[in-house]
Amino acid sequence: MENEGICLVNKLALICTFIVGFQIVRFLFTYIYNNFLATALQINAVNLKDAGKWAVVTGATDGIGKAYAEILAKKGLNVVLISRTQSKLEAVAKELGQKYSEVEFKTLVADFTDTQQIYHDLDKQLNGMDIGVLINNVGMSYNHPEYFLDVKNKDEFFTNLINCNIFSVTNMCKIIMPGMAERRRGVVVNISSTAAQIPSPLLSVYAASKAYVAKFSEDLGYEYNKFGITVQCLLPGYVATNMSMIRKATWMAPSPLTYVQEAVKTIGVVESTTGYYPHSVLVDTINVLKSISPRLSRWIVFRTIANVRARALRRAVH
Ligand SMILES: NC(=O)c1ccc[n+]([C@@H]2O[C@H](COP(=O)([O-])OP(=O)(O)OC[C@H]3O[C@@H](n4cnc5c(N)ncnc54)[C@H](OP(=O)(O)O)[C@@H]3O)[C@@H](O)[C@H]2O)c1
């Protein structure tokens, strides 16, 4: 009787070990596949040039948007550059035009904190063009991390942020995707942020706006896959741009060009990604910590962001 009991316990232990072992192997394989293998082997990668003659990039005069404009031009696509400032648009069109003389650049002025007139004008300007790639990059964030109720001019600021981060992505898709669906080809890359994936206290409205972008992209991608449209959500960590206020590129905060060179390889391969391996490691580490102790992970992130806030407030006083 005692022997039978021991035998049963042994069998159960063996089954549990097998299940846990299987889950670990499955997790490791998925991790390695998603982060290295699929991108390295370019499984399901999209040839962007086949998607259409033109690419449209919002927020194209600086940072990540400018880097996308450059990489897409290098791949042989004509690029529509959109931002608020005509002089900056002309400067970027000239700079890239000298480097990539075989492609065309078109510049359009639009302020995405606006909600109505710009889309009417953009629709008119972009109508009839063979647009294969849309990079919904434009976005705005807080000047520095802040408590929700203490954000300066919060009525105007939150409205602008939501218009720029949410309304722009939704409306640019609304304008450009009908042509893509008709031609049965197209690529949409929506730029979210790791802030949407990890605790982001003191940046609550920004992080929530980027969570909208992630959810919208996921479901939109599923809806329009059968129309030949690839939708990718890109969730960058820190990139050395004006927005992040990081002047010097590092391994963890790469230059926009280094970042986009990596991210662009994942289009068609991964639907939702940080686009850059060190950023994925950071997100995974925080999320593993969160699954072990949600309170500890939130506390660590809060302390880190609160320190950034304190430094910014000290700088503002001096
Ligand atoms: N940098 C990061 O660490 C980081 C991390 C995660 C996610 N992101 C996301 O990546 C995207 C790009 O960020 P970035 O760091 O590259 O920004 P950035 O360097 O500050 O560049 C912003 C671009 O958008 C344009 N722009 C800004 N406000 C605009 C508006 N209201 N209407 C039209 N154009 C506008 C700017 O040109 P004008 O001034 O001429 O309009 C510029 O071309 C954003 O969606 C951001 O949330 C960035």
Short mmCIF file of C-alpha atoms and ligand atoms in Angstrom, two decimals:
data_model
loop_
_atom_site.label_atom_id
_atom_site.label_comp_id
_atom_site.label_asym_id
_atom_site.label_seq_id
_atom_site.Cartn_x
_atom_site.Cartn_y
_atom_site.Cartn_z
CA MET A 1 0.00 0.00 0.00
CA GLU A 2 2.80 2.38 1.01
CA ASN A 3 4.74 1.36 -2.12
CA GLU A 4 1.74 2.11 -4.34
CA GLY A 5 1.48 5.59 -2.75
CA ILE A 6 5.17 6.29 -3.40
CA CYS A 7 4.77 5.06 -6.99
CA LEU A 8 1.83 7.44 -7.56
CA VAL A 9 3.76 10.39 -6.09
CA ASN A 10 6.73 9.53 -8.35
CA LYS A 11 4.46 9.43 -11.41
CA LEU A 12 2.88 12.76 -10.50
CA ALA A 13 6.33 14.32 -9.94
CA LEU A 14 7.44 13.03 -13.34
CA ILE A 15 4.35 14.47 -15.07
CA CYS A 16 4.83 17.84 -13.31
CA THR A 17 8.53 17.91 -14.27
CA PHE A 18 7.58 17.11 -17.86
CA ILE A 19 4.92 19.88 -17.98
CA VAL A 20 7.25 22.48 -16.42
CA GLY A 21 10.14 21.39 -18.69
CA PHE A 22 7.89 21.58 -21.76
CA GLN A 23 6.70 25.09 -20.81
CA ILE A 24 10.29 26.28 -20.27
CA VAL A 25 11.45 24.86 -23.63
CA ARG A 26 8.38 26.35 -25.36
CA PHE A 27 8.99 29.76 -23.74
CA LEU A 28 12.70 29.71 -24.69
CA PHE A 29 11.96 28.65 -28.25
CA THR A 30 9.29 31.36 -28.71
CA TYR A 31 11.62 33.96 -27.19
CA ILE A 32 14.56 33.01 -29.39
CA TYR A 33 12.32 32.72 -32.47
CA ASN A 34 10.64 36.11 -31.97
CA ASN A 35 13.77 38.01 -30.94
CA PHE A 36 16.43 36.48 -33.17
CA LEU A 37 15.54 33.66 -35.57
CA ALA A 38 12.52 35.09 -37.39
CA THR A 39 14.24 38.46 -37.94
CA ALA A 40 17.61 36.93 -38.83
CA LEU A 41 16.00 34.58 -41.36
CA GLN A 42 13.59 37.35 -42.50
CA ILE A 43 10.64 34.94 -42.23
CA ASN A 44 7.56 36.66 -43.80
CA ALA A 45 9.56 39.89 -44.23
CA VAL A 46 7.87 42.38 -46.54
CA ASN A 47 9.67 43.88 -49.51
CA LEU A 48 8.65 47.51 -48.91
CA LYS A 49 9.34 48.51 -52.50
CA ASP A 50 6.66 46.04 -53.68
CA ALA A 51 4.06 47.70 -51.46
CA GLY A 52 3.76 50.83 -53.62
CA LYS A 53 5.62 53.81 -55.09
CA TRP A 54 5.24 56.20 -52.15
CA ALA A 55 5.77 56.13 -48.39
CA VAL A 56 4.16 58.65 -46.03
CA VAL A 57 5.93 59.56 -42.78
CA THR A 58 4.33 61.77 -40.12
CA GLY A 59 6.70 63.76 -37.89
CA ALA A 60 9.38 63.30 -40.55
CA THR A 61 11.78 66.17 -39.86
CA ASP A 62 13.50 64.82 -36.75
CA GLY A 63 14.30 61.74 -34.75
CA ILE A 64 12.68 58.40 -35.58
CA GLY A 65 10.47 59.83 -38.36
CA LYS A 66 13.41 61.37 -40.21
CA ALA A 67 15.31 58.09 -39.88
CA TYR A 68 12.35 56.19 -41.42
CA ALA A 69 12.22 58.72 -44.26
CA GLU A 70 15.90 58.12 -44.94
CA ILE A 71 15.75 54.31 -44.79
CA LEU A 72 12.65 54.21 -47.02
CA ALA A 73 14.30 56.53 -49.56
CA LYS A 74 17.38 54.31 -49.48
CA LYS A 75 15.11 51.37 -50.33
CA GLY A 76 13.91 53.28 -53.40
CA LEU A 77 10.54 54.62 -52.22
CA ASN A 78 9.42 58.18 -52.86
CA VAL A 79 8.61 59.82 -49.55
CA VAL A 80 5.93 62.28 -48.40
CA LEU A 81 7.33 64.15 -45.39
CA ILE A 82 4.78 65.64 -42.99
CA SER A 83 5.38 67.91 -39.98
CA ARG A 84 4.49 71.37 -38.67
CA THR A 85 7.41 73.41 -40.01
CA GLN A 86 7.83 74.13 -43.71
CA SER A 87 11.47 75.27 -43.34
CA LYS A 88 12.43 72.02 -41.56
CA LEU A 89 10.56 69.97 -44.16
CA GLU A 90 12.39 71.72 -46.99
CA ALA A 91 15.75 71.22 -45.26
CA VAL A 92 15.13 67.47 -44.80
CA ALA A 93 13.82 67.07 -48.37
CA LYS A 94 16.97 68.82 -49.65
CA GLU A 95 19.34 66.81 -47.43
CA LEU A 96 17.79 63.45 -48.35
CA GLY A 97 17.29 64.53 -51.97
CA GLN A 98 21.04 65.07 -52.33
CA LYS A 99 21.77 61.63 -50.83
CA TYR A 100 19.05 59.71 -52.70
CA SER A 101 18.65 61.56 -55.97
CA GLU A 102 16.76 58.71 -57.66
CA VAL A 103 13.67 59.18 -55.46
CA GLU A 104 11.18 62.03 -55.07
CA PHE A 105 10.21 63.90 -51.92
CA LYS A 106 6.97 65.76 -51.30
CA THR A 107 6.48 67.96 -48.23
CA LEU A 108 3.18 68.66 -46.47
CA VAL A 109 2.64 70.96 -43.51
CA ALA A 110 0.21 69.73 -40.85
CA ASP A 111 -0.11 70.23 -37.13
CA PHE A 112 -1.53 67.02 -35.69
CA THR A 113 -2.82 68.75 -32.57
CA ASP A 114 -5.54 69.94 -34.95
CA THR A 115 -8.40 67.50 -35.53
CA GLN A 116 -10.41 68.44 -38.59
CA GLN A 117 -9.03 70.74 -41.28
CA ILE A 118 -5.62 69.04 -41.60
CA TYR A 119 -7.20 65.69 -42.49
CA HIS A 120 -9.40 67.32 -45.09
CA ASP A 121 -6.27 68.96 -46.62
CA LEU A 122 -4.08 65.83 -46.32
CA ASP A 123 -6.78 63.69 -47.90
CA LYS A 124 -6.91 66.08 -50.87
CA GLN A 125 -3.10 66.13 -51.25
CA LEU A 126 -2.60 62.36 -50.90
CA ASN A 127 -5.62 61.27 -52.91
CA GLY A 128 -4.78 59.13 -55.95
CA MET A 129 -1.13 58.48 -54.98
CA ASP A 130 0.17 54.91 -54.96
CA ILE A 131 1.01 54.88 -51.25
CA GLY A 132 2.46 51.55 -50.14
CA VAL A 133 3.88 52.45 -46.75
CA LEU A 134 2.46 54.61 -43.94
CA ILE A 135 4.63 55.37 -40.92
CA ASN A 136 2.42 56.85 -38.19
CA ASN A 137 5.30 58.28 -36.21
CA VAL A 138 4.19 61.71 -34.98
CA GLY A 139 3.70 61.92 -31.24
CA MET A 140 4.17 64.17 -28.24
CA SER A 141 5.03 63.48 -24.64
CA TYR A 142 5.30 65.36 -21.33
CA ASN A 143 8.07 67.94 -20.93
CA HIS A 144 9.01 65.93 -17.86
CA PRO A 145 7.29 63.19 -15.81
CA GLU A 146 4.52 64.72 -13.68
CA TYR A 147 1.55 63.85 -11.49
CA PHE A 148 -1.64 63.83 -13.57
CA LEU A 149 -3.22 66.77 -11.69
CA ASP A 150 -0.03 68.84 -11.66
CA VAL A 151 0.61 68.92 -15.41
CA LYS A 152 0.78 72.58 -16.53
CA ASN A 153 -2.12 73.82 -18.73
CA LYS A 154 -3.53 70.33 -18.52
CA ASP A 155 -6.77 70.96 -20.43
CA GLU A 156 -4.96 72.14 -23.53
CA PHE A 157 -1.98 69.82 -23.08
CA PHE A 158 -3.97 66.59 -22.73
CA THR A 159 -6.23 67.51 -25.66
CA ASN A 160 -3.18 68.17 -27.84
CA LEU A 161 -1.49 64.97 -26.71
CA ILE A 162 -4.54 62.82 -27.42
CA ASN A 163 -5.03 64.48 -30.82
CA CYS A 164 -1.39 64.07 -31.77
CA ASN A 165 -0.91 60.50 -30.47
CA ILE A 166 -4.32 58.90 -31.01
CA PHE A 167 -6.36 60.94 -33.45
CA SER A 168 -3.45 61.18 -35.93
CA VAL A 169 -2.89 57.41 -36.12
CA THR A 170 -6.61 56.69 -36.52
CA ASN A 171 -7.17 59.38 -39.15
CA MET A 172 -4.05 58.75 -41.22
CA CYS A 173 -5.13 55.10 -41.44
CA LYS A 174 -8.61 56.25 -42.44
CA ILE A 175 -7.19 58.39 -45.25
CA ILE A 176 -4.52 56.04 -46.61
CA MET A 177 -5.79 52.52 -46.04
CA PRO A 178 -8.72 52.61 -48.54
CA GLY A 179 -6.19 52.86 -51.42
CA MET A 180 -4.10 50.07 -49.91
CA ALA A 181 -7.15 47.84 -49.48
CA GLU A 182 -8.19 48.49 -53.08
CA ARG A 183 -4.72 47.64 -54.41
CA ARG A 184 -4.48 44.70 -51.98
CA ARG A 185 -1.03 45.73 -50.77
CA GLY A 186 0.35 48.01 -48.11
CA VAL A 187 2.30 48.39 -44.89
CA VAL A 188 1.28 50.47 -41.87
CA VAL A 189 3.74 50.98 -39.02
CA ASN A 190 2.23 52.62 -35.93
CA ILE A 191 4.75 53.96 -33.42
CA SER A 192 3.70 53.25 -29.85
CA SER A 193 6.17 53.07 -26.94
CA THR A 194 7.43 50.64 -24.31
CA ALA A 195 5.56 52.98 -21.94
CA ALA A 196 2.44 51.12 -23.13
CA GLN A 197 3.84 47.78 -21.97
CA ILE A 198 5.43 48.53 -18.61
CA PRO A 199 4.32 50.53 -15.57
CA SER A 200 4.61 54.23 -16.47
CA PRO A 201 3.52 56.33 -13.49
CA LEU A 202 3.93 60.13 -13.90
CA LEU A 203 3.47 59.66 -17.66
CA SER A 204 -0.05 58.27 -17.39
CA VAL A 205 -1.76 60.05 -20.30
CA TYR A 206 1.19 59.52 -22.66
CA ALA A 207 1.43 55.81 -21.75
CA ALA A 208 -2.33 55.34 -22.13
CA SER A 209 -2.32 57.04 -25.54
CA LYS A 210 0.40 54.64 -26.66
CA ALA A 211 -1.59 51.68 -25.31
CA TYR A 212 -4.41 52.80 -27.65
CA VAL A 213 -1.96 52.65 -30.56
CA ALA A 214 -0.91 49.10 -29.59
CA LYS A 215 -4.47 47.78 -29.25
CA PHE A 216 -5.69 49.57 -32.38
CA SER A 217 -2.78 48.13 -34.41
CA GLU A 218 -3.33 44.59 -33.17
CA ASP A 219 -7.00 44.48 -34.14
CA LEU A 220 -6.59 46.53 -37.33
CA GLY A 221 -3.83 44.15 -38.46
CA TYR A 222 -6.11 41.17 -37.99
CA GLU A 223 -8.97 42.85 -39.88
CA TYR A 224 -6.88 43.90 -42.88
CA ASN A 225 -4.47 41.00 -43.21
CA LYS A 226 -6.77 39.44 -45.79
CA PHE A 227 -6.66 42.70 -47.79
CA GLY A 228 -2.89 42.32 -48.17
CA ILE A 229 -2.12 45.02 -45.60
CA THR A 230 0.56 44.41 -42.97
CA VAL A 231 0.07 46.41 -39.78
CA GLN A 232 2.94 46.59 -37.34
CA CYS A 233 3.03 48.19 -33.93
CA LEU A 234 6.48 49.39 -32.94
CA LEU A 235 7.10 50.02 -29.23
CA PRO A 236 10.49 51.72 -28.83
CA GLY A 237 12.34 52.21 -25.58
CA TYR A 238 14.61 55.24 -25.31
CA VAL A 239 16.03 56.55 -28.59
CA ALA A 240 18.40 59.55 -28.61
CA THR A 241 16.08 62.27 -29.99
CA ASN A 242 14.73 65.69 -29.05
CA MET A 243 11.73 64.05 -27.39
CA SER A 244 13.78 61.85 -25.06
CA MET A 245 16.26 64.73 -24.53
CA ILE A 246 19.06 62.16 -24.77
CA ARG A 247 21.85 63.87 -26.67
CA LYS A 248 24.41 61.08 -26.87
CA ALA A 249 23.45 57.73 -28.35
CA THR A 250 24.28 54.64 -26.29
CA TRP A 251 23.63 50.91 -26.63
CA MET A 252 20.40 51.28 -24.63
CA ALA A 253 19.36 54.58 -26.27
CA PRO A 254 20.55 54.26 -29.87
CA SER A 255 20.59 56.97 -32.52
CA PRO A 256 17.35 57.13 -34.54
CA LEU A 257 19.11 55.73 -37.62
CA THR A 258 20.60 52.76 -35.73
CA TYR A 259 17.21 52.12 -34.16
CA VAL A 260 15.21 52.27 -37.40
CA GLN A 261 17.78 50.17 -39.30
CA GLU A 262 17.02 47.37 -36.81
CA ALA A 263 13.27 48.01 -36.54
CA VAL A 264 12.65 48.00 -40.28
CA LYS A 265 13.96 44.42 -40.53
CA THR A 266 11.04 43.27 -38.37
CA ILE A 267 8.24 44.55 -40.67
CA GLY A 268 6.08 41.58 -41.67
CA VAL A 269 8.11 39.33 -39.36
CA VAL A 270 6.73 40.47 -36.01
CA GLU A 271 3.37 42.23 -35.54
CA SER A 272 4.27 43.93 -32.30
CA THR A 273 7.84 44.57 -31.18
CA THR A 274 10.21 47.03 -29.57
CA GLY A 275 12.17 46.70 -32.80
CA TYR A 276 15.49 46.70 -30.98
CA TYR A 277 16.82 43.79 -28.94
CA PRO A 278 18.15 45.72 -25.88
CA HIS A 279 14.72 47.37 -25.51
CA SER A 280 13.06 43.94 -25.58
CA VAL A 281 15.40 42.73 -22.82
CA LEU A 282 14.47 45.74 -20.69
CA VAL A 283 10.72 45.19 -21.17
CA ASP A 284 11.02 41.44 -20.51
CA THR A 285 13.06 42.04 -17.35
CA ILE A 286 10.51 44.50 -15.98
CA ASN A 287 7.63 42.18 -16.87
CA VAL A 288 9.28 39.13 -15.27
CA LEU A 289 9.81 41.23 -12.15
CA LYS A 290 6.17 42.35 -12.39
CA SER A 291 4.97 38.75 -12.54
CA ILE A 292 7.02 37.94 -9.42
CA SER A 293 6.15 41.09 -7.48
CA PRO A 294 3.89 43.72 -9.12
CA ARG A 295 4.40 46.09 -6.17
CA LEU A 296 8.19 45.88 -6.28
CA SER A 297 8.34 46.40 -10.05
CA ARG A 298 6.01 49.42 -9.83
CA TRP A 299 8.05 50.82 -6.94
CA ILE A 300 11.35 50.50 -8.84
CA VAL A 301 9.89 52.11 -11.99
CA PHE A 302 8.20 54.84 -9.92
CA ARG A 303 11.46 55.68 -8.10
CA THR A 304 13.34 55.87 -11.41
CA ILE A 305 10.75 58.13 -13.10
CA ALA A 306 10.31 60.24 -9.93
CA ASN A 307 14.09 60.88 -9.96
CA VAL A 308 13.86 62.09 -13.56
CA ARG A 309 11.00 64.41 -12.50
CA ALA A 310 12.97 65.75 -9.52
CA ARG A 311 16.01 66.49 -11.72
CA ALA A 312 13.82 68.28 -14.30
CA LEU A 313 12.15 70.40 -11.59
CA ARG A 314 15.56 71.31 -10.11
CA ARG A 315 16.79 72.36 -13.57
CA ALA A 316 13.66 74.49 -14.07
CA VAL A 317 14.37 76.41 -10.82
CA HIS A 318 18.01 77.21 -11.74
N1 LIG B 1 12.51 59.11 -28.57
C1 LIG B 1 12.13 58.16 -27.77
O1 LIG B 1 12.85 57.79 -26.82
C2 LIG B 1 10.81 57.48 -27.99
C3 LIG B 1 10.51 56.36 -27.21
C4 LIG B 1 9.29 55.72 -27.40
C5 LIG B 1 8.42 56.17 -28.37
N2 LIG B 1 8.73 57.26 -29.11
C6 LIG B 1 7.75 57.71 -30.10
O2 LIG B 1 8.40 57.87 -31.35
C7 LIG B 1 7.76 58.90 -32.10
C8 LIG B 1 8.80 59.89 -32.60
O3 LIG B 1 9.47 60.43 -31.50
P1 LIG B 1 10.87 61.18 -31.64
O4 LIG B 1 11.57 60.96 -30.37
O5 LIG B 1 11.52 60.81 -32.92
O6 LIG B 1 10.38 62.70 -31.70
P2 LIG B 1 11.18 64.03 -32.12
O7 LIG B 1 12.62 63.75 -32.36
O8 LIG B 1 10.81 65.05 -31.13
O9 LIG B 1 10.53 64.40 -33.54
C9 LIG B 1 9.20 64.72 -33.61
C10 LIG B 1 8.80 64.96 -35.07
O10 LIG B 1 7.41 65.20 -35.12
C11 LIG B 1 7.14 66.51 -35.61
N3 LIG B 1 6.04 67.02 -34.82
C12 LIG B 1 6.01 67.23 -33.48
N4 LIG B 1 4.81 67.67 -33.10
C13 LIG B 1 4.05 67.72 -34.22
C14 LIG B 1 2.71 68.10 -34.49
N5 LIG B 1 1.90 68.55 -33.53
N6 LIG B 1 2.26 68.04 -35.77
C15 LIG B 1 3.07 67.62 -36.76
N7 LIG B 1 4.34 67.24 -36.58
C16 LIG B 1 4.83 67.31 -35.32
C17 LIG B 1 8.44 67.28 -35.44
O11 LIG B 1 8.63 68.26 -36.45
P3 LIG B 1 8.11 69.78 -36.34
O12 LIG B 1 8.60 70.27 -35.02
O13 LIG B 1 8.67 70.46 -37.51
O14 LIG B 1 6.64 69.68 -36.41
C18 LIG B 1 9.47 66.17 -35.68
O15 LIG B 1 9.62 65.95 -37.05
C19 LIG B 1 6.71 59.51 -31.17
O16 LIG B 1 5.46 58.97 -31.46
C20 LIG B 1 7.16 59.07 -29.79
O17 LIG B 1 6.09 58.99 -28.89
C21 LIG B 1 9.90 57.93 -28.95
#
